mmCIF file with all atom_site columns, C-alpha atoms in Angstrom:
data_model
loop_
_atom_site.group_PDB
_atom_site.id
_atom_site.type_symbol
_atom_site.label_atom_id
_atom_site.label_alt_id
_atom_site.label_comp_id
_atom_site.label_asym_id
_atom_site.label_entity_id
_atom_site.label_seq_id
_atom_site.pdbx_PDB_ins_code
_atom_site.Cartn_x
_atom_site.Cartn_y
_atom_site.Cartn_z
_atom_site.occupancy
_atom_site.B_iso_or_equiv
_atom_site.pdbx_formal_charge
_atom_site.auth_seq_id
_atom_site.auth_comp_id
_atom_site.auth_asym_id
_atom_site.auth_atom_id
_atom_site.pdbx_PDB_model_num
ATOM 1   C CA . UNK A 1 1   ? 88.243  117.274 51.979 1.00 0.00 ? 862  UNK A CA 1
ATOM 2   C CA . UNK A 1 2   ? 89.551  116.752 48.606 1.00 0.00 ? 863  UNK A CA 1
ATOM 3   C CA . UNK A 1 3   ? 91.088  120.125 46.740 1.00 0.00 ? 864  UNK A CA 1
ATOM 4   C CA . UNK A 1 4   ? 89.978  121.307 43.977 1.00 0.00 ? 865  UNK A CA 1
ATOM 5   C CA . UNK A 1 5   ? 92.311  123.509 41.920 1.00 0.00 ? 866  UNK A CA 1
ATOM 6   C CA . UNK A 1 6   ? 91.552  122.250 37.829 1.00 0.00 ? 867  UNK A CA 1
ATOM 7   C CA . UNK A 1 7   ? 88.979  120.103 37.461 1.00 0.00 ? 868  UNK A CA 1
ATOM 8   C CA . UNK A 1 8   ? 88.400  118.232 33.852 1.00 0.00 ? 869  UNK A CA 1
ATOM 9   C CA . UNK A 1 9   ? 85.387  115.767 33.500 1.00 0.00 ? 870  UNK A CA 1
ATOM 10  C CA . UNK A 1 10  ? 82.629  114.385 32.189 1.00 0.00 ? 871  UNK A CA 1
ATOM 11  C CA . UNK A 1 11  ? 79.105  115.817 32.949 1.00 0.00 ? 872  UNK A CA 1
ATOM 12  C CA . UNK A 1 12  ? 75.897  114.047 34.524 1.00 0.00 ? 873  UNK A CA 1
ATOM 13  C CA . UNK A 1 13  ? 72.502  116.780 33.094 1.00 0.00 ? 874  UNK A CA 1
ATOM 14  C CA . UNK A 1 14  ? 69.634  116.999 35.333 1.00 0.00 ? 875  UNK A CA 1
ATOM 15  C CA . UNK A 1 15  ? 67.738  119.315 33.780 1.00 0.00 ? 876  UNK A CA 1
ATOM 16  C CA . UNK A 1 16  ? 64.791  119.400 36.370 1.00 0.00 ? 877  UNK A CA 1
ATOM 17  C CA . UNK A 1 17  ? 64.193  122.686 38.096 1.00 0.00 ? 878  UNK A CA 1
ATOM 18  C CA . UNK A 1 18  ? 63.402  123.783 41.803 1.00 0.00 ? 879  UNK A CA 1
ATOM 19  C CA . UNK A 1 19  ? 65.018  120.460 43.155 1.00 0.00 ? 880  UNK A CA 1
ATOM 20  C CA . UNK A 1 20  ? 64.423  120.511 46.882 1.00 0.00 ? 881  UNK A CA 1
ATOM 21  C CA . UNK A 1 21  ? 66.801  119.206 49.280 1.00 0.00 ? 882  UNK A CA 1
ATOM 22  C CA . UNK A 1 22  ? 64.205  116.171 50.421 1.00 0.00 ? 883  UNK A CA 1
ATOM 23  C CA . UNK A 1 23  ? 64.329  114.968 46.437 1.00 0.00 ? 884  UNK A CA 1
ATOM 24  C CA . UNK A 1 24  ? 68.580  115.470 46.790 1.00 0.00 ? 885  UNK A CA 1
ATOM 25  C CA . UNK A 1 25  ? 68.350  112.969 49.562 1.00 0.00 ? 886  UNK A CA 1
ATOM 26  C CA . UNK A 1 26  ? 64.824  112.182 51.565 1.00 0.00 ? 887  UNK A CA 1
ATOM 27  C CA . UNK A 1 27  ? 64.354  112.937 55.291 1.00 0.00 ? 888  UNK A CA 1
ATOM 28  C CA . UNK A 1 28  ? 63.657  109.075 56.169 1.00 0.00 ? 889  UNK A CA 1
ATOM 29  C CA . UNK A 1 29  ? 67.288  108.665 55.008 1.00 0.00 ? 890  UNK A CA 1
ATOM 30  C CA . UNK A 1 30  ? 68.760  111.361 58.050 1.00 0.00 ? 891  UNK A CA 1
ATOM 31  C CA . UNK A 1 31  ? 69.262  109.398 60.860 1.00 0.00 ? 892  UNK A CA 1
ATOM 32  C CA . UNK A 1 32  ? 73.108  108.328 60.371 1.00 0.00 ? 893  UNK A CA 1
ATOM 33  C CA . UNK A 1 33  ? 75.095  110.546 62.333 1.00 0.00 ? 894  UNK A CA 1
ATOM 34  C CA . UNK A 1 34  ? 78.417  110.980 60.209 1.00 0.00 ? 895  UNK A CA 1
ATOM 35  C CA . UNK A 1 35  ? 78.678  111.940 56.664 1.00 0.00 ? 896  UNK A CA 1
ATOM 36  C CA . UNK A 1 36  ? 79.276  108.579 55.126 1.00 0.00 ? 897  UNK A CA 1
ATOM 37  C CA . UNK A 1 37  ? 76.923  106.197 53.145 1.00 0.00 ? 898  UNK A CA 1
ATOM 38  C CA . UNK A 1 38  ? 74.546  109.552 52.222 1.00 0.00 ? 899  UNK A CA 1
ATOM 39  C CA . UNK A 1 39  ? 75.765  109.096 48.123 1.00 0.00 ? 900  UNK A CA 1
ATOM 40  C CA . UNK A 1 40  ? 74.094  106.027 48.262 1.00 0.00 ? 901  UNK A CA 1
ATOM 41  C CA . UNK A 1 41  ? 70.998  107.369 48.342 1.00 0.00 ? 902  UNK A CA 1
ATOM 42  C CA . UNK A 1 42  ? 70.860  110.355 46.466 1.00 0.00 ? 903  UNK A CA 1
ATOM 43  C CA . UNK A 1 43  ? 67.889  111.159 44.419 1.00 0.00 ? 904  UNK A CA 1
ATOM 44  C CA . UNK A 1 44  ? 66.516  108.387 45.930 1.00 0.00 ? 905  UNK A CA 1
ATOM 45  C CA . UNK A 1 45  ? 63.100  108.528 45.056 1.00 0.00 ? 906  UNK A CA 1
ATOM 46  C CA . UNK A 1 46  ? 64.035  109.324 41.364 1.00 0.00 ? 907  UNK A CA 1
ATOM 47  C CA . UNK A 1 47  ? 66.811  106.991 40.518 1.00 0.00 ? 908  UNK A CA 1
ATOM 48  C CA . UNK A 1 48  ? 64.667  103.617 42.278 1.00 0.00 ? 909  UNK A CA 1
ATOM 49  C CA . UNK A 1 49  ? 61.105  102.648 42.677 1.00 0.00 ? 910  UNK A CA 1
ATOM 50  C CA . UNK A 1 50  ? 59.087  101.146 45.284 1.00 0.00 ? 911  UNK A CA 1
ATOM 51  C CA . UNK A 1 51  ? 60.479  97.733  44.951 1.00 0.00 ? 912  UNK A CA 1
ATOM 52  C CA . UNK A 1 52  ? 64.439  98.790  45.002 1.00 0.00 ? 913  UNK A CA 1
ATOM 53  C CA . UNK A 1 53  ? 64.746  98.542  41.533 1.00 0.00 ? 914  UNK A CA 1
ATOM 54  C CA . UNK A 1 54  ? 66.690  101.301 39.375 1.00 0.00 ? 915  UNK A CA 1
ATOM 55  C CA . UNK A 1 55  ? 64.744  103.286 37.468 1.00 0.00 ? 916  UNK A CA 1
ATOM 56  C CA . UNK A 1 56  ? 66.238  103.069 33.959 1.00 0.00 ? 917  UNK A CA 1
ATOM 57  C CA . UNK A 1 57  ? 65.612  106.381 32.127 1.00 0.00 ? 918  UNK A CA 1
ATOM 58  C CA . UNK A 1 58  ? 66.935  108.144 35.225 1.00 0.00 ? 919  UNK A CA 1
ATOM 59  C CA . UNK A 1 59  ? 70.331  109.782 34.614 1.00 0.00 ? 920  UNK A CA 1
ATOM 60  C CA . UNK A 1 60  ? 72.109  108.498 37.234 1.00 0.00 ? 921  UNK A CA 1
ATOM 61  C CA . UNK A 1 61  ? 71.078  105.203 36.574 1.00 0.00 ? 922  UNK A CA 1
ATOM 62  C CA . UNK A 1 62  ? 72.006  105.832 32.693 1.00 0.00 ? 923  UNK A CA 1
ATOM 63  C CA . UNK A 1 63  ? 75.997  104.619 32.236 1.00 0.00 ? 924  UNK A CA 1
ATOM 64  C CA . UNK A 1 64  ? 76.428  107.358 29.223 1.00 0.00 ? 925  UNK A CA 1
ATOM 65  C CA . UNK A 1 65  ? 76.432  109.804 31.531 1.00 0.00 ? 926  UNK A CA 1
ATOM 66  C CA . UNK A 1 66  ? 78.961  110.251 34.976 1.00 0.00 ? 927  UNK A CA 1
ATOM 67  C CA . UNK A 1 67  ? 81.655  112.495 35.840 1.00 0.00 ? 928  UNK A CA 1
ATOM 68  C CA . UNK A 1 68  ? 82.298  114.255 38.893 1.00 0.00 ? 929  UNK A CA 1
ATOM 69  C CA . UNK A 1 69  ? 79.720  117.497 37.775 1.00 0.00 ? 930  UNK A CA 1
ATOM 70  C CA . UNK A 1 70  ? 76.358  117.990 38.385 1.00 0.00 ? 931  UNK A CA 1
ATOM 71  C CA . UNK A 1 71  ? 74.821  120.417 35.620 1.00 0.00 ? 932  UNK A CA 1
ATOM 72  C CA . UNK A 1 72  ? 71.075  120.693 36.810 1.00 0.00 ? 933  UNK A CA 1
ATOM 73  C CA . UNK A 1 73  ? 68.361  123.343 36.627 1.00 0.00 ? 934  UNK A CA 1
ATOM 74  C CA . UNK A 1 74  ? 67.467  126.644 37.948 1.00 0.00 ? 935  UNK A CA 1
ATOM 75  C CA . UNK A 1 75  ? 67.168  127.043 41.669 1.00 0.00 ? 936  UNK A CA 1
ATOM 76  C CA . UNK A 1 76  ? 68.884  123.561 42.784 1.00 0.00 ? 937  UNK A CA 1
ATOM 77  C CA . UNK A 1 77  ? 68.810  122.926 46.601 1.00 0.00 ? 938  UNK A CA 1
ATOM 78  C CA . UNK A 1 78  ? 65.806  124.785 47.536 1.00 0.00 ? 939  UNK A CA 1
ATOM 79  C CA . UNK A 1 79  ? 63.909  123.694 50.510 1.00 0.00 ? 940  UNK A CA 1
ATOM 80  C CA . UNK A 1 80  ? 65.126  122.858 53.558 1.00 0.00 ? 941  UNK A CA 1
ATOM 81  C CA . UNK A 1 81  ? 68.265  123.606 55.050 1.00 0.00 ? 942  UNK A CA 1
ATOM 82  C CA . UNK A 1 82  ? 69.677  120.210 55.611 1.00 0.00 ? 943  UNK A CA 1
ATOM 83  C CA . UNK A 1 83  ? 73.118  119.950 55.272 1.00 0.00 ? 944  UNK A CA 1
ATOM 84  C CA . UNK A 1 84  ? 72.957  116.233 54.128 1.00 0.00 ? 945  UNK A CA 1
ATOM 85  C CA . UNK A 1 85  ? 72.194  117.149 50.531 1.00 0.00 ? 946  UNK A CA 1
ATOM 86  C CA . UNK A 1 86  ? 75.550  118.263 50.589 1.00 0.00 ? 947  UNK A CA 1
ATOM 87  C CA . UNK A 1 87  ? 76.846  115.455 52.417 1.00 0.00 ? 948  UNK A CA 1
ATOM 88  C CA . UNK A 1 88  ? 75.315  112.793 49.616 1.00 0.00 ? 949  UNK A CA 1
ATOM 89  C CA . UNK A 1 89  ? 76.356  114.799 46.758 1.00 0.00 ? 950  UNK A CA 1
ATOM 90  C CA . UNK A 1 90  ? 80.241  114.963 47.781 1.00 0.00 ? 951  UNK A CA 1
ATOM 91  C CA . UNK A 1 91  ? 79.561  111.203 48.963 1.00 0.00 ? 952  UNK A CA 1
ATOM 92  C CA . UNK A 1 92  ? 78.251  110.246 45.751 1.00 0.00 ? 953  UNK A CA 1
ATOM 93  C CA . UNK A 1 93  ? 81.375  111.209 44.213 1.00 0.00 ? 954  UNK A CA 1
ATOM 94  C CA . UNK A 1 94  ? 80.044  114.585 42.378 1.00 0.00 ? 955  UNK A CA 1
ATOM 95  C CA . UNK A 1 95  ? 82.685  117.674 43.283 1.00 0.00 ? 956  UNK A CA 1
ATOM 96  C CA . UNK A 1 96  ? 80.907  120.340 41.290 1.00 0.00 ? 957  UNK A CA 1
ATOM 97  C CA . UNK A 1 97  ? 77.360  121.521 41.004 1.00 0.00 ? 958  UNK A CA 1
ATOM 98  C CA . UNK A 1 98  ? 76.610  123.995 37.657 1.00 0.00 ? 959  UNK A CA 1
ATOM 99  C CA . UNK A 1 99  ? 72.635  125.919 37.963 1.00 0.00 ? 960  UNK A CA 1
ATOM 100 C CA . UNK A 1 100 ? 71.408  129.536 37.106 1.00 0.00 ? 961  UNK A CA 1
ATOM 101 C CA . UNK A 1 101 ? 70.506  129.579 40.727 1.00 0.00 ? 962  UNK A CA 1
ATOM 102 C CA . UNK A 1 102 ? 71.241  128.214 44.308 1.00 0.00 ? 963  UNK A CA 1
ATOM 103 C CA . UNK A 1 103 ? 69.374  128.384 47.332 1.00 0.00 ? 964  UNK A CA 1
ATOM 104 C CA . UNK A 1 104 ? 71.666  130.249 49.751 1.00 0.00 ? 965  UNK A CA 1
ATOM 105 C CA . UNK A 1 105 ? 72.109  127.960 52.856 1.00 0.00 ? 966  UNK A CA 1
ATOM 106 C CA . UNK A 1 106 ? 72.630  125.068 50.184 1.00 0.00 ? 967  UNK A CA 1
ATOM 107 C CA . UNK A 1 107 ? 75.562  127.102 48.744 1.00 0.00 ? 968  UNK A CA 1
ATOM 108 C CA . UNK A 1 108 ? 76.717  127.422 52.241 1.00 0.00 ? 969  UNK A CA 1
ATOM 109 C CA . UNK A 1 109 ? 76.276  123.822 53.107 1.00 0.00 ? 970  UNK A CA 1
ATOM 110 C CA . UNK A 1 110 ? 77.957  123.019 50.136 1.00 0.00 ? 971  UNK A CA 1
ATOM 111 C CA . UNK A 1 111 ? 81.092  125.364 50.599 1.00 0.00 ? 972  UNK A CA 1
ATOM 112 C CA . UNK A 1 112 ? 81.254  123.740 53.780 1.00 0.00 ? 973  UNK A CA 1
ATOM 113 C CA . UNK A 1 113 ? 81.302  120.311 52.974 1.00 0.00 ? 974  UNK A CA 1
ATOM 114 C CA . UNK A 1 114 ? 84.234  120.550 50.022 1.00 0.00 ? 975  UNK A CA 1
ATOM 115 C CA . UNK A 1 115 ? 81.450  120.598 47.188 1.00 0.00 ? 976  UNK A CA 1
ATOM 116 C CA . UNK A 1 116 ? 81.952  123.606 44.304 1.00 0.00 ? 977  UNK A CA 1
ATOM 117 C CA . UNK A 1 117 ? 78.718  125.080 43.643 1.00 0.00 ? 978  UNK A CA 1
ATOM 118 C CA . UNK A 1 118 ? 78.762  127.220 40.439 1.00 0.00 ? 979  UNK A CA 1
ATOM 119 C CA . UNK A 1 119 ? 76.204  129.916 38.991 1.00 0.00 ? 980  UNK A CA 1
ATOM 120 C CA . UNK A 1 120 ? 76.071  130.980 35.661 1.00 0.00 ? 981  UNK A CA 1
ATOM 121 C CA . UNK A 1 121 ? 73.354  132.406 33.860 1.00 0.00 ? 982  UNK A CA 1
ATOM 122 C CA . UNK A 1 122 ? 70.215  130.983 32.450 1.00 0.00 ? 983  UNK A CA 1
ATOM 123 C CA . UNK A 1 123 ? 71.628  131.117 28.754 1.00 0.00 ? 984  UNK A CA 1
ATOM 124 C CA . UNK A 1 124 ? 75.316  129.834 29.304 1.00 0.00 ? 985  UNK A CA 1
ATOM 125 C CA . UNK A 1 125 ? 73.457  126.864 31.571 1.00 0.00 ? 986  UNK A CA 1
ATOM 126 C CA . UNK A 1 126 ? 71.171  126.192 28.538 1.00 0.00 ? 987  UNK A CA 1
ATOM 127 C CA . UNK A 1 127 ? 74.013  126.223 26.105 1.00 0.00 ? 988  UNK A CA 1
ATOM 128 C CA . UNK A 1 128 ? 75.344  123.662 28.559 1.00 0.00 ? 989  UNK A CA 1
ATOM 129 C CA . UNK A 1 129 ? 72.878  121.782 28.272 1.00 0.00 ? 990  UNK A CA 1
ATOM 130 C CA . UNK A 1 130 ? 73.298  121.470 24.494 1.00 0.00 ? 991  UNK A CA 1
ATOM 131 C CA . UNK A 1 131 ? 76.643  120.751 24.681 1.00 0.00 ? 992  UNK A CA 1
ATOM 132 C CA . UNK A 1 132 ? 76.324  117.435 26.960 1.00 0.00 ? 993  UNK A CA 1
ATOM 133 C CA . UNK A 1 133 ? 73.108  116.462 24.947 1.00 0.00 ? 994  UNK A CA 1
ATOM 134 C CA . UNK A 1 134 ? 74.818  117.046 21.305 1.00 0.00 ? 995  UNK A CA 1
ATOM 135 C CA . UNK A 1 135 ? 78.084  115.280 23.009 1.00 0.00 ? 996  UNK A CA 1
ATOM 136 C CA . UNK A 1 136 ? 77.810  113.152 26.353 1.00 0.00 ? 997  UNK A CA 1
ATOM 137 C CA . UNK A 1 137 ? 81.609  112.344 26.381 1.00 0.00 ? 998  UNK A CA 1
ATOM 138 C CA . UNK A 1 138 ? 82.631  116.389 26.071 1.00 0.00 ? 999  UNK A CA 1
ATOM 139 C CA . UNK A 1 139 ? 84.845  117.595 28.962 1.00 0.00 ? 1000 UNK A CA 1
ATOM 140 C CA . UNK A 1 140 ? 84.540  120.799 31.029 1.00 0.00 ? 1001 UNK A CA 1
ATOM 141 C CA . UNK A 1 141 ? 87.433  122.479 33.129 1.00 0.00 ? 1002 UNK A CA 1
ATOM 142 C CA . UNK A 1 142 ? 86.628  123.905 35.588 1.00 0.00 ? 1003 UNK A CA 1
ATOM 143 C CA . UNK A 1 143 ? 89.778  126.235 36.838 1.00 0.00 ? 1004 UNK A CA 1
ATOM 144 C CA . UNK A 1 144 ? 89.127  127.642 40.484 1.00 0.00 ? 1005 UNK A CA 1
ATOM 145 C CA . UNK A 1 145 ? 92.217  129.711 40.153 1.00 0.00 ? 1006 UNK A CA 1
ATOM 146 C CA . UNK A 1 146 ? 90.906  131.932 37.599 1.00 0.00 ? 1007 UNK A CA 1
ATOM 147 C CA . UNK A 1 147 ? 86.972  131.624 38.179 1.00 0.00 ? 1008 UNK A CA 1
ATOM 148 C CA . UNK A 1 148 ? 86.483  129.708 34.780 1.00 0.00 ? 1009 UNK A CA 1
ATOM 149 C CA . UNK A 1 149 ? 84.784  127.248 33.189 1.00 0.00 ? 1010 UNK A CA 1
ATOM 150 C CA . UNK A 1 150 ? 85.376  125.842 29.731 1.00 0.00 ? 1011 UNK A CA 1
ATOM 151 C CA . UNK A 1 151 ? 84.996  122.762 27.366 1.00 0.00 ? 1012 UNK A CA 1
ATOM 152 C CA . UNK A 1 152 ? 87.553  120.795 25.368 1.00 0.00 ? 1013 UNK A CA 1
ATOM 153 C CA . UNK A 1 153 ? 85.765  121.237 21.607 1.00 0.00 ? 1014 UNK A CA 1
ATOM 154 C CA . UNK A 1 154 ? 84.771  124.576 21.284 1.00 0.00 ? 1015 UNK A CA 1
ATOM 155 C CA . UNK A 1 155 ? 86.380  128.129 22.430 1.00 0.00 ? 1016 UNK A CA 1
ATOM 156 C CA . UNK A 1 156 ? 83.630  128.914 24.848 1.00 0.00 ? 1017 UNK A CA 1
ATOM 157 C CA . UNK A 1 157 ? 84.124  129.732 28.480 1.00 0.00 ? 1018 UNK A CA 1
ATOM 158 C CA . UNK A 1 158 ? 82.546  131.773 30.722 1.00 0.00 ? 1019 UNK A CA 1
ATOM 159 C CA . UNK A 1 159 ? 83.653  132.767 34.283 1.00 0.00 ? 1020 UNK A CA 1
ATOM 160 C CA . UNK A 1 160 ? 82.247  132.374 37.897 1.00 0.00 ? 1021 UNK A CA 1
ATOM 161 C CA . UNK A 1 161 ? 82.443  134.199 41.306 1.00 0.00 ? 1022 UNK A CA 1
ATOM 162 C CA . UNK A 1 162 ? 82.926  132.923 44.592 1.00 0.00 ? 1023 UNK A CA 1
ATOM 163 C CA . UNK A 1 163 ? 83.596  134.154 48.197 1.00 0.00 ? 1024 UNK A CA 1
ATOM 164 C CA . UNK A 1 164 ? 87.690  134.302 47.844 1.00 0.00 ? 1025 UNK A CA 1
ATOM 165 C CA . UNK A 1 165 ? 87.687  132.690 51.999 1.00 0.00 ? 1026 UNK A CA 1
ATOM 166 C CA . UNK A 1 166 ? 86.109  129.742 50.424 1.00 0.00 ? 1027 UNK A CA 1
ATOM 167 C CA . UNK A 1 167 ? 88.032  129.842 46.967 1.00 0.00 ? 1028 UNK A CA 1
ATOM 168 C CA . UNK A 1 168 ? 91.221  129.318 49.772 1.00 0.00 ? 1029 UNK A CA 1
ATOM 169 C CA . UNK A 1 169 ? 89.727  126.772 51.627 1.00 0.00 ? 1030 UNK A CA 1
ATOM 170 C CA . UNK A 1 170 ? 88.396  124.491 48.437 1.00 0.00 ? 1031 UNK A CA 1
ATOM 171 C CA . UNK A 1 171 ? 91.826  125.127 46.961 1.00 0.00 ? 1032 UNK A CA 1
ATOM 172 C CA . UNK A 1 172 ? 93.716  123.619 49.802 1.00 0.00 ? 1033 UNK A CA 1
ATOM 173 C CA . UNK A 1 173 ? 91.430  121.150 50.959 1.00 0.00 ? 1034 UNK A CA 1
ATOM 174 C CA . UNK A 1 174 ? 90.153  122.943 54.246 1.00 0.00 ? 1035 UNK A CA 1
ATOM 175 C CA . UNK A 1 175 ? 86.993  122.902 56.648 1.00 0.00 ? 1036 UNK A CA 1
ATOM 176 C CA . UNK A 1 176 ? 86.861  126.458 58.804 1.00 0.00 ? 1037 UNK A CA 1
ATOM 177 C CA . UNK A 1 177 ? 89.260  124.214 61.577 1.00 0.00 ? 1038 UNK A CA 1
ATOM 178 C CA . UNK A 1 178 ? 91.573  123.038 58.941 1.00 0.00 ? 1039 UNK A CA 1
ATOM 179 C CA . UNK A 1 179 ? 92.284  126.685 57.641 1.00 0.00 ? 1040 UNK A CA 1
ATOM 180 C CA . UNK A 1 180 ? 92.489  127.897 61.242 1.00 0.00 ? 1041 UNK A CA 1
ATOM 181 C CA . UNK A 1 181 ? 94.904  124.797 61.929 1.00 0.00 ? 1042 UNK A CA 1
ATOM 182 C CA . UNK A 1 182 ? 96.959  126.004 58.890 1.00 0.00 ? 1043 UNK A CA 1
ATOM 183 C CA . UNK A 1 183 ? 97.180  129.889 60.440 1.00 0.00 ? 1044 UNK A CA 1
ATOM 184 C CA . UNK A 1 184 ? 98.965  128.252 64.517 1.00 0.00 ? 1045 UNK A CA 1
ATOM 185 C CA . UNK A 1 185 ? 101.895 129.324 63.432 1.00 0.00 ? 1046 UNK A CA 1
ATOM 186 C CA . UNK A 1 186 ? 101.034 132.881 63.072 1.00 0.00 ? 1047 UNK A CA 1
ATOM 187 C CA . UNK A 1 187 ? 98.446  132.913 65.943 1.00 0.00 ? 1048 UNK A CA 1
ATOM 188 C CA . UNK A 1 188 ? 101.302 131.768 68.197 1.00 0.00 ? 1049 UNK A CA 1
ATOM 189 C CA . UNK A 1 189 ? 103.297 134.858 66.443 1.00 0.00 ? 1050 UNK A CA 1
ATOM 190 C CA . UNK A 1 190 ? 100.667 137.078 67.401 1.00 0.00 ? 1051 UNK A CA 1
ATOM 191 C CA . UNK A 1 191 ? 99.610  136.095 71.008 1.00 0.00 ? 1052 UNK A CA 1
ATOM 192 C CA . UNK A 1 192 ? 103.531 136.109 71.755 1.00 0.00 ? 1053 UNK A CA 1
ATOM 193 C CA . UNK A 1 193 ? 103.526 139.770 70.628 1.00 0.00 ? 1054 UNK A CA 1
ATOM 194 C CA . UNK A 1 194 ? 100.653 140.433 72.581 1.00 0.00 ? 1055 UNK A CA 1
ATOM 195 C CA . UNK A 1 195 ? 102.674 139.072 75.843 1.00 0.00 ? 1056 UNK A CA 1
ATOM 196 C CA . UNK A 1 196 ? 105.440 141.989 74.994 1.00 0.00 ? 1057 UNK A CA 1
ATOM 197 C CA . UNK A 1 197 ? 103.066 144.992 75.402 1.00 0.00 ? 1058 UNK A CA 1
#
């Protein structure tokens, strides 16, 4: 997985609410057994119609808008558990996800899968909002080091919690067997002190 430590970019606004995880990527789309090729069909159903073609007003399909956030509304990833919304989110290039609310197993599944899923409240996500609209081309920082989010024109920031396990793992690039591969050397330590007693 990649790491993420400071990330600076450009913001894609979905402002929709409750989005499910069969509008994040649609169950006929589940069969593949590895995690590749799942980006290119996120939001499906939104960002083509029935014949293929893009739909043009949808955001992803708009070219003033990409970046490797996701700011989208309240309670994103709702639904079903399926860990493939993660899986096309992270494919689809996107490394952080900014709502007022998360369904829990997709925060999990996201965690998991090397994808940053942040939570602030419903008025800093608004003002968001009204930053990306008023400027498409603004930047926001997103430091996991310190918890914080900020922009590059204006002195606001606000700050974000996360499970400090996870915080290690995103920052060095680990699944749950990377970190464990990282700790051999002092699981070896251990289990040889164990053989002493």
């Amino acid at each position: 997985m990649e790491k993420i430590t400071l990330l600076q970019s450009t913001v894609v606004p979905l402002p929709a609410e409750d989005i499910d995880t069969d509008q994040i990527i649609p169950s006929r789309f589940l069969k593949a057994v590895t995690r590749d090729g799942f980006g290119e069909n996120l939001f499906r159903d939104w960002r083509f119609d029935k014949n293929g073609q893009p739909v043009r007003d949808f955001v992803l399909n708009n070219p003033m808008y990409n970046g490797k956030i996701l700011l989208t509304g309240r309670n994103f990833g709702c639904g079903s558990s399926r860990e493939h919304a993660a899986w096309a989110i992270y494919d689809f290039g996107f490394r952080v996800v900014i709502s007022s609310f998360f369904a829990d197993i997709f925060i999990g599944n996201a965690l998991n899968n090397g994808l940053l899923p942040i939570q602030v409240s419903d008025e800093e996500l608004e003002l968001l909002f009204t930053f990306v609209e008023k400027d498409p081309g603004i930047i926001v920082a997103v430091d996991l080091h310190n918890q914080k989010i900020s922009i590059d024109r204006d002195d606001w920031h606000t700050f974000f919690d996360i499970d400090g396990y996870k915080k290690l793992c995103l920052i060095n690039g680990y699944d749950d067997i990377d970190f464990l591969l990282s700790m051999k050397d002092k699981i070896k330590a251990f289990e040889q002190e164990q053989l002493t007693y």
